[in-house]
Coordinates of C-alpha atoms and ligand atoms in Angstrom, one line a residue:
M17 CA 19.9 -1.1 5.5
R18 CA 20.5 -3.4 8.5
I19 CA 17.9 -5.8 9.6
Y20 CA 17.6 -8.6 12.1
N21 CA 17.7 -12.0 10.5
T22 CA 16.1 -14.7 12.6
L23 CA 18.1 -17.3 10.6
T24 CA 21.4 -16.0 11.8
R25 CA 20.1 -14.5 15.0
S26 CA 21.9 -11.2 14.3
I27 CA 21.4 -7.8 12.7
E28 CA 22.9 -8.0 9.2
E29 CA 23.5 -5.7 6.3
F30 CA 20.7 -6.3 3.8
V31 CA 22.0 -7.3 0.4
P32 CA 19.4 -8.3 -2.1
L33 CA 19.9 -11.1 -4.5
E34 CA 19.6 -8.8 -7.5
E35 CA 20.8 -5.2 -7.2
G36 CA 18.1 -2.7 -6.6
K37 CA 15.3 -5.4 -6.3
V38 CA 13.7 -7.0 -3.4
K39 CA 11.4 -10.2 -3.4
L40 CA 9.4 -10.1 -0.2
Y41 CA 6.9 -12.6 1.0
T42 CA 4.5 -12.1 3.9
C43 CA 2.5 -15.0 5.5
G44 CA -1.0 -13.9 5.1
P45 CA -4.1 -14.4 7.5
T46 CA -6.1 -17.5 8.2
V47 CA -9.6 -16.4 7.2
Y48 CA -11.8 -18.3 9.6
H49 CA -12.4 -15.3 11.7
Y50 CA -11.8 -11.6 12.0
A51 CA -8.1 -10.5 12.1
H52 CA -7.6 -9.0 15.7
I53 CA -5.5 -6.0 16.2
G54 CA -2.5 -8.2 17.1
N55 CA -2.6 -9.7 13.6
I56 CA -2.9 -6.3 12.2
R57 CA 0.2 -5.1 14.2
N58 CA 2.1 -7.8 12.3
Y59 CA 0.9 -6.5 8.9
I60 CA 1.8 -2.9 10.0
G61 CA 5.3 -4.2 10.6
H62 CA 5.5 -5.7 7.2
D63 CA 4.1 -2.6 5.6
V64 CA 6.8 -0.5 7.3
L65 CA 9.5 -2.9 6.0
D66 CA 8.0 -2.8 2.4
K67 CA 7.7 1.0 2.4
T68 CA 11.1 1.5 4.0
L69 CA 12.7 -0.6 1.3
R70 CA 10.9 1.5 -1.4
L71 CA 12.0 4.7 0.3
L72 CA 15.6 3.5 0.1
G73 CA 15.1 3.0 -3.6
Y74 CA 14.5 -0.7 -3.9
D75 CA 12.1 -2.0 -6.5
V76 CA 10.0 -4.2 -4.2
Y77 CA 7.8 -7.1 -5.4
R78 CA 5.8 -8.6 -2.6
A79 CA 3.4 -11.6 -2.4
M80 CA 1.1 -12.7 0.3
N81 CA -1.1 -15.8 0.8
I82 CA -4.6 -16.1 2.2
T83 CA -5.0 -19.3 4.2
D84 CA -8.4 -20.7 3.2
V85 CA -7.5 -24.3 3.8
G86 CA -5.2 -26.5 5.7
H87 CA -4.5 -24.6 8.9
L88 CA -5.6 -27.0 11.6
T89 CA -6.6 -25.9 15.1
S90 CA -3.2 -26.9 16.4
D91 CA -0.1 -25.8 14.6
S92 CA 1.0 -29.4 14.4
D93 CA -1.1 -31.9 12.4
S94 CA -3.7 -32.4 15.0
G95 CA -7.2 -30.9 15.4
E96 CA -9.6 -29.8 12.8
D97 CA -9.2 -27.4 9.9
K98 CA -9.9 -24.0 11.2
M99 CA -12.2 -23.3 8.2
E100 CA -14.2 -26.4 9.1
V101 CA -14.6 -25.1 12.6
A102 CA -15.9 -21.8 11.2
R103 CA -18.2 -23.6 8.7
K104 CA -20.0 -25.4 11.6
R105 CA -20.1 -22.3 13.7
E106 CA -21.7 -20.1 11.0
H107 CA -23.5 -22.7 8.9
K108 CA -21.9 -21.5 5.7
S109 CA -19.7 -23.0 3.1
A110 CA -16.0 -22.8 3.6
M111 CA -15.6 -20.5 0.6
E112 CA -18.3 -18.1 2.0
I113 CA -16.5 -18.0 5.2
A114 CA -13.1 -17.3 3.5
D115 CA -14.7 -14.6 1.3
F116 CA -16.3 -12.9 4.1
Y117 CA -13.2 -12.8 6.4
T118 CA -10.9 -12.0 3.6
K119 CA -12.9 -8.9 2.8
A120 CA -13.1 -8.0 6.5
F121 CA -9.2 -8.4 6.7
F122 CA -8.5 -6.2 3.8
H123 CA -11.0 -3.6 5.1
D124 CA -9.1 -3.4 8.4
F125 CA -5.7 -3.6 6.6
A126 CA -6.7 -0.5 4.5
L127 CA -8.0 1.4 7.6
V128 CA -4.4 1.4 9.0
N129 CA -3.1 2.4 5.6
C130 CA -1.3 -0.8 4.8
K131 CA -0.3 -1.1 1.2
M132 CA -1.6 -4.0 -0.9
P133 CA 1.1 -6.5 -1.9
E134 CA 1.6 -6.9 -5.6
V135 CA 0.3 -10.5 -5.4
V136 CA -2.4 -11.7 -3.0
S137 CA -3.2 -15.4 -3.6
P138 CA -5.6 -17.7 -1.7
A139 CA -4.2 -21.2 -0.8
T140 CA -7.0 -22.9 -2.6
A141 CA -6.0 -21.2 -6.0
N142 CA -2.7 -23.0 -6.2
I143 CA -3.4 -26.8 -5.5
E144 CA -1.7 -28.0 -8.6
D145 CA 1.5 -26.2 -7.6
Y146 CA 1.6 -28.1 -4.2
I147 CA 0.9 -31.4 -5.8
K148 CA 3.9 -30.8 -8.2
I149 CA 6.1 -29.9 -5.2
I150 CA 5.0 -32.9 -3.1
T151 CA 5.5 -35.3 -6.1
V152 CA 9.1 -34.0 -6.4
L153 CA 9.6 -34.4 -2.6
L154 CA 8.4 -38.0 -2.9
D155 CA 10.6 -38.7 -5.8
K156 CA 13.6 -37.3 -4.1
G157 CA 12.9 -39.4 -1.0
Y158 CA 12.1 -36.5 1.4
A159 CA 8.5 -37.5 1.8
Y160 CA 6.6 -40.7 2.3
V161 CA 3.0 -41.8 2.2
S162 CA 1.6 -43.3 5.4
G163 CA -2.0 -43.9 6.5
G164 CA -3.2 -42.3 3.3
N165 CA -1.4 -39.0 4.1
V166 CA 1.9 -37.7 2.7
Y167 CA 4.5 -36.5 5.3
F168 CA 7.8 -34.7 5.1
D169 CA 10.6 -36.8 6.7
I170 CA 12.6 -34.4 8.8
S171 CA 15.3 -37.0 9.5
K172 CA 16.4 -36.6 5.9
L173 CA 17.8 -33.1 6.6
D174 CA 21.0 -32.2 8.3
D175 CA 19.6 -29.2 10.0
Y176 CA 15.8 -29.2 10.3
Y177 CA 15.9 -26.8 13.3
V178 CA 18.2 -24.2 11.6
L179 CA 15.6 -21.4 12.2
T180 CA 15.1 -22.1 15.8
N181 CA 18.7 -22.9 16.7
H182 CA 17.3 -25.9 18.5
Q183 CA 15.9 -23.7 21.2
E184 CA 13.2 -25.6 22.9
D185 CA 11.5 -22.5 24.1
Q186 CA 11.1 -21.2 20.6
M187 CA 9.9 -24.4 19.4
V188 CA 7.0 -24.8 21.8
V189 CA 5.4 -21.5 20.8
G190 CA 3.8 -23.0 17.8
A191 CA 3.6 -26.6 18.9
R192 CA 2.1 -25.9 22.3
E193 CA -1.0 -27.9 21.5
S194 CA 0.7 -30.7 19.6
V195 CA 0.0 -33.4 22.3
E196 CA -1.7 -35.8 19.9
E197 CA 0.7 -38.5 18.6
D198 CA 0.2 -39.4 15.0
D199 CA 1.1 -43.1 14.5
N200 CA 1.4 -42.6 10.8
K201 CA 4.6 -40.5 11.2
R202 CA 8.1 -41.9 11.1
N203 CA 9.3 -39.1 13.4
Q204 CA 6.9 -37.1 15.6
A205 CA 8.3 -33.9 14.1
D206 CA 7.4 -35.0 10.6
F207 CA 4.7 -32.8 9.2
A208 CA 1.8 -33.3 6.7
L209 CA 2.2 -32.1 3.1
W210 CA -1.2 -33.7 2.0
F211 CA -4.1 -35.1 4.0
T212 CA -6.5 -37.5 2.4
T213 CA -10.1 -38.0 3.5
S214 CA -8.9 -40.8 5.8
K215 CA -8.2 -38.1 8.4
F216 CA -11.2 -35.9 8.2
E217 CA -14.1 -37.4 6.3
N218 CA -16.3 -34.4 6.3
H219 CA -13.8 -31.8 5.2
E220 CA -15.7 -29.7 2.6
L221 CA -12.7 -28.7 0.4
Q222 CA -11.1 -31.6 -1.3
W223 CA -9.1 -32.1 -4.5
D224 CA -8.0 -35.1 -6.5
S225 CA -4.3 -35.9 -6.1
P226 CA -2.0 -38.9 -6.9
W227 CA -2.4 -39.9 -3.2
G228 CA -6.1 -39.7 -3.1
R229 CA -8.8 -37.1 -2.7
G230 CA -7.8 -34.7 0.0
Y231 CA -6.3 -31.3 0.8
P232 CA -2.9 -29.7 1.4
G233 CA -1.2 -29.2 4.8
W234 CA -0.8 -25.6 6.0
H235 CA 2.9 -25.1 5.3
I236 CA 3.0 -26.2 1.7
E237 CA 0.9 -23.2 0.6
C238 CA 3.5 -20.6 1.4
T239 CA 6.2 -22.6 -0.3
G240 CA 4.1 -23.1 -3.4
I241 CA 2.8 -19.5 -3.6
S242 CA 6.2 -17.9 -3.0
I243 CA 8.0 -20.0 -5.6
K244 CA 5.2 -19.6 -8.1
Y245 CA 5.2 -15.7 -7.8
L246 CA 8.6 -14.8 -6.6
G247 CA 10.8 -17.5 -8.1
E248 CA 13.3 -20.0 -6.6
R249 CA 15.2 -17.5 -4.5
L250 CA 13.7 -15.2 -2.1
D251 CA 15.2 -12.1 -0.3
I252 CA 12.9 -11.7 2.8
H253 CA 10.1 -13.9 4.2
G254 CA 8.2 -12.8 7.2
G255 CA 5.5 -13.4 9.7
G256 CA 4.8 -13.1 13.5
V257 CA 7.2 -14.8 15.9
D258 CA 4.8 -17.7 16.4
N259 CA 5.4 -18.6 12.7
I260 CA 9.1 -19.4 13.4
F261 CA 8.1 -22.9 14.5
P262 CA 6.7 -24.9 13.1
H263 CA 5.5 -22.9 10.0
H264 CA 8.7 -21.3 8.8
T265 CA 10.9 -24.1 9.9
N266 CA 8.7 -26.5 7.8
E267 CA 8.7 -24.1 4.9
I268 CA 12.5 -24.0 4.7
A269 CA 12.7 -27.8 5.1
Q270 CA 10.3 -28.5 2.1
S271 CA 11.4 -25.6 -0.1
E272 CA 15.1 -26.3 0.1
A273 CA 14.6 -30.1 -0.4
Y274 CA 12.4 -29.4 -3.3
L275 CA 14.7 -26.8 -4.9
G276 CA 18.0 -28.4 -4.0
H277 CA 19.5 -25.1 -3.0
P278 CA 19.1 -22.3 -0.4
W279 CA 15.8 -20.5 -0.7
C280 CA 15.4 -17.4 1.5
H281 CA 18.1 -15.2 2.8
Y282 CA 16.5 -13.1 5.5
W283 CA 13.7 -14.1 7.9
F284 CA 11.8 -11.2 9.4
H285 CA 9.6 -11.7 12.5
N286 CA 7.4 -9.4 14.3
E287 CA 6.8 -9.7 18.1
H288 CA 3.2 -10.0 19.3
L289 CA 0.7 -7.5 20.5
L290 CA -0.6 -8.6 23.9
D291 CA -3.7 -7.6 25.7
E292 CA -3.7 -7.2 29.5
S293 CA -4.5 -10.9 30.0
G294 CA -1.8 -12.1 27.6
K295 CA -1.6 -13.2 24.0
M296 CA -4.5 -12.3 21.8
S297 CA -6.3 -15.1 20.2
K298 CA -8.6 -15.4 17.2
S299 CA -10.1 -18.6 18.3
K300 CA -11.2 -17.6 21.8
G301 CA -13.7 -15.0 23.0
A302 CA -14.5 -11.6 21.6
I303 CA -12.1 -10.4 18.9
L304 CA -10.9 -6.9 19.1
T305 CA -10.5 -5.6 15.5
V306 CA -9.5 -2.4 14.0
S307 CA -13.2 -2.0 12.8
V308 CA -14.4 -2.2 16.4
L309 CA -11.9 0.4 17.5
K310 CA -13.3 2.6 14.7
E311 CA -16.9 1.9 15.7
N312 CA -16.0 2.9 19.3
G313 CA -14.9 6.3 17.9
Y314 CA -11.2 5.8 17.5
D315 CA -9.1 6.9 14.5
P316 CA -7.6 3.6 13.2
I317 CA -4.4 5.5 12.3
A318 CA -3.9 6.1 16.1
F319 CA -3.5 2.4 16.4
R320 CA -0.9 2.5 13.6
F321 CA 0.8 5.3 15.4
M322 CA 0.9 3.4 18.6
C323 CA 2.6 0.5 16.8
L324 CA 5.2 2.8 15.2
G325 CA 6.1 4.1 18.7
S326 CA 7.5 0.7 19.7
H327 CA 10.1 -1.6 18.0
Y328 CA 8.7 -4.4 15.9
R329 CA 10.8 -6.9 17.7
K330 CA 9.5 -5.9 21.1
Q331 CA 6.2 -7.1 22.6
L332 CA 3.6 -4.4 22.9
I333 CA 0.8 -4.4 25.4
F334 CA -2.5 -3.0 24.2
S335 CA -4.5 -0.8 26.5
Y336 CA -7.2 1.8 25.8
E337 CA -5.2 4.3 27.9
A338 CA -2.3 3.8 25.5
L339 CA -4.5 4.2 22.5
D340 CA -6.1 7.4 24.0
Q341 CA -2.7 8.8 24.5
A342 CA -1.6 7.8 20.9
E343 CA -4.7 9.5 19.5
A344 CA -4.1 12.7 21.4
T345 CA -0.5 12.8 20.4
L346 CA -1.3 12.1 16.8
K347 CA -3.9 14.9 16.8
K348 CA -1.4 17.3 18.1
L349 CA 1.2 16.2 15.6
R350 CA -1.2 16.6 12.7
N351 CA -2.1 20.1 13.9
R352 CA 1.5 21.2 14.0
V353 CA 2.1 19.8 10.5
N354 CA -1.0 21.5 9.2
N355 CA 0.0 24.8 10.6
L356 CA 3.1 24.8 8.5
T357 CA 3.1 27.1 5.5
E358 CA 4.9 27.1 2.3
D359 CA 7.4 30.0 2.6
G360 CA 9.9 29.9 -0.2
E361 CA 12.4 27.5 -1.7
V362 CA 13.2 24.1 -0.1
Q363 CA 16.5 24.3 1.7
E364 CA 18.5 21.6 0.0
D365 CA 21.0 21.0 2.8
A366 CA 18.5 20.9 5.6
Y367 CA 16.3 18.7 3.5
N368 CA 19.2 16.1 2.8
D369 CA 20.3 16.3 6.4
Y370 CA 16.9 15.3 7.8
F371 CA 16.1 12.9 5.1
N372 CA 19.4 11.0 5.7
K373 CA 18.8 11.0 9.5
F374 CA 15.3 9.6 8.8
K375 CA 16.7 6.9 6.5
D376 CA 19.4 6.0 9.0
A377 CA 16.8 5.5 11.7
L378 CA 14.8 3.1 9.6
S379 CA 17.9 1.4 8.1
D380 CA 18.8 0.6 11.8
D381 CA 16.5 -2.4 11.9
L382 CA 13.4 -0.3 11.2
N383 CA 13.8 1.9 14.3
T384 CA 10.4 3.7 13.8
S385 CA 10.4 5.4 17.2
N386 CA 13.7 7.1 16.4
A387 CA 12.3 8.0 13.0
L388 CA 9.4 9.8 14.8
T389 CA 12.0 11.5 16.9
I390 CA 13.6 12.9 13.8
L391 CA 10.2 14.2 12.8
Y392 CA 9.8 16.0 16.1
D393 CA 13.3 17.4 15.8
L394 CA 12.5 18.7 12.4
L395 CA 9.3 20.4 13.5
K396 CA 11.0 22.3 16.2
D397 CA 14.0 23.3 14.3
D398 CA 13.8 27.1 13.8
K399 CA 16.5 27.1 11.1
V400 CA 14.4 25.1 8.7
N401 CA 11.7 26.8 6.7
G402 CA 8.1 25.8 6.2
S403 CA 8.5 24.5 2.7
T404 CA 11.4 22.3 3.6
K405 CA 9.4 20.9 6.6
I406 CA 6.3 20.2 4.4
S407 CA 8.5 18.4 1.8
L408 CA 10.1 16.3 4.4
V409 CA 6.9 15.4 6.2
K410 CA 5.4 14.2 2.9
K411 CA 8.5 12.0 2.4
F412 CA 8.4 10.7 5.9
D413 CA 4.8 9.9 5.7
E414 CA 5.5 7.6 2.7
V415 CA 6.6 5.1 5.4
F416 CA 4.7 6.4 8.4
S417 CA 1.4 6.5 6.5
L418 CA -0.1 8.6 9.3
D419 CA -2.1 10.9 7.0
L420 CA 0.0 13.7 8.5
L421 CA -0.7 16.2 5.7
K422 CA -4.2 16.9 4.5
T423 CA -3.9 16.9 0.8
D424 CA -6.2 18.6 -1.6
E425 CA -4.6 17.2 -4.7
V426 CA -7.3 15.0 -6.4
D427 CA -6.6 13.1 -9.6
S428 CA -10.1 13.7 -11.1
E429 CA -9.6 11.1 -13.9
L430 CA -8.8 8.4 -11.3
V431 CA -11.8 9.4 -9.1
E432 CA -14.0 9.2 -12.2
Y433 CA -12.6 5.7 -13.0
I434 CA -13.1 4.4 -9.5
E435 CA -16.6 5.8 -9.2
K436 CA -17.5 4.2 -12.5
K437 CA -16.2 0.8 -11.3
I438 CA -18.0 1.1 -8.0
E439 CA -21.2 1.8 -9.9
E440 CA -20.5 -1.2 -12.2
R441 CA -19.9 -3.4 -9.1
K442 CA -23.1 -2.3 -7.5
E443 CA -25.0 -3.1 -10.6
A444 CA -23.3 -6.6 -10.8
K445 CA -24.2 -7.3 -7.2
K446 CA -27.8 -6.3 -7.9
N447 CA -27.8 -8.8 -10.7
K448 CA -26.3 -11.4 -8.4
D449 CA -23.3 -11.6 -10.7
F450 CA -20.9 -11.9 -7.7
A451 CA -18.1 -13.2 -10.0
L452 CA -18.1 -10.0 -11.9
A453 CA -18.5 -7.9 -8.7
D454 CA -15.3 -9.6 -7.2
S455 CA -13.4 -9.2 -10.4
I456 CA -14.1 -5.4 -10.3
R457 CA -12.9 -5.4 -6.8
D458 CA -9.8 -7.3 -7.7
E459 CA -9.1 -5.1 -10.7
L460 CA -9.1 -2.1 -8.3
A461 CA -7.1 -3.9 -5.8
S462 CA -4.4 -4.6 -8.3
K463 CA -4.1 -0.8 -8.8
G464 CA -3.9 -0.2 -5.0
I465 CA -7.4 0.9 -4.8
V466 CA -9.2 -0.9 -1.8
L467 CA -13.0 -0.8 -1.5
L468 CA -14.5 -0.5 1.9
D469 CA -18.2 -1.6 2.0
T470 CA -19.8 0.4 4.8
R471 CA -23.2 1.0 6.0
E472 CA -23.1 4.4 4.2
G473 CA -22.2 2.7 0.9
T474 CA -18.9 1.8 -0.8
K475 CA -16.0 3.9 0.1
Y476 CA -12.4 3.5 -1.3
Q477 CA -8.9 4.1 -0.3
I478 CA -6.0 4.7 -2.7
N479 CA -2.8 3.1 -1.4
K480 CA 0.3 4.9 -2.6
Ligands
AMP21 P1 -3.3 -16.1 11.5 O1 -4.4 -15.4 10.8 O2 -3.6 -16.7 12.8 O3 -2.6 -17.1 10.5 O4 -2.2 -14.9 11.9 C1 -1.9 -14.0 10.9 C2 -0.5 -13.3 11.3 O5 -0.6 -12.6 12.5 C3 0.6 -14.4 11.5 O6 1.8 -14.0 10.8 C4 0.8 -14.5 13.0 O7 2.2 -14.7 13.3 C5 0.5 -13.1 13.4 N1 0.0 -13.0 14.8 C6 -0.9 -13.9 15.5 N2 -1.1 -13.3 16.7 C7 -0.5 -12.2 16.8 C8 -0.3 -11.2 17.9 N3 -1.0 -11.3 19.1 N4 0.4 -10.1 17.7 C9 1.0 -9.9 16.5 N5 1.0 -10.8 15.5 C10 0.2 -11.9 15.6
ZN22 ZN1 3.1 -18.8 5.6

């Protein structure tokens, strides 16, 4: 597979660290509000990458964080923690906020057929790991304590700006609001690893640390969670383009300083979804979510289809006209597929030919629109029989995840198990045993079964 690597600014042949295996990390959402459809476009991009790697035969192990502490209203170290802002807005505890929006996120994530990563871990669950890393960074002289906070000293590195190639225009994307000077810092680009209460006295979430009670900076969580679950070397790490600076730049700095060797080989970044007025924002105005699209009568998979029609490294402008069109085209496509009939043996040569073309399209830096063209070519090819077409569509849909084929195959044992668990969870909730209810949801999630709490009761989705 060939994939664009932000680190080298070129499309490279993908070579995993260990043959046949891929360690993949995705920066997860900040759960202070609903994830908008732009955020979801980013996770669809990662889902396509994950599923393509699996289709190509790799054994993928993927981890993702949930940012429930430390992400300030500015991407630099100024402003208030986003969770604190939400806490004041909604008069709830930070953990209630995080829990509510994490569920809402995975609800929408499942609606667009995104597969659960093997590991999903909230930032607040790994505090001791960050403390360990920060302690080592202080011991090695990469970090310093000032004004009660711990900062990373970027002047200790030969090339802090390796990911952005020192391009000012890339750097300002994340740091656009960083106008506030922090007198505690030796260099203004230094970043916080740990805040103590000296900065925000009313911060609800605080932990003891060798530097005083406080909480971690935003960047350290991804380093901590990634190293904890995926080890000291990583194949691919990804996020949206706004994560390049400062978030991923800081992650590389602290991870490599801590480990003493190169950390992640490929950096994968998805371009943004824009609305007609420009960049979508979670913190301003009404938030357009996948659930809102669904409430307005849209098929959420039409949104996924719309995303697959454009390249992940190109900006995409959302409009209802484009979504209407995507929905109509998807409907026609599903009709064509469902009119296919099994009519004999699968034609091996034709199968291999189309499957290889499909893999080539995706191996070309995830060219999903070309992969869709291969599907259309297949459907109109008179020389290929129905059975071959059906087998190929099933295979293609392992990556597309557009529910192209209606399937009547039901694993009755699995359904029985899920329904029993849903009942147990309902009972636990009735008894106000929320810990049990959550552990049932997590148990199902670890098996790729996502629960959707709807007005009509709890529904579920089985991710392949
Ligand atoms: P956040 O919840 O703000 O931390 O964002 C979650 C992910 O969505 C991050 O990886 C961002 O880079 C990405 N993201 C934010 N805005 C957009 C957008 N408009 N389009 C695509 N991805 C986005
Ligand atoms: Zn991250």
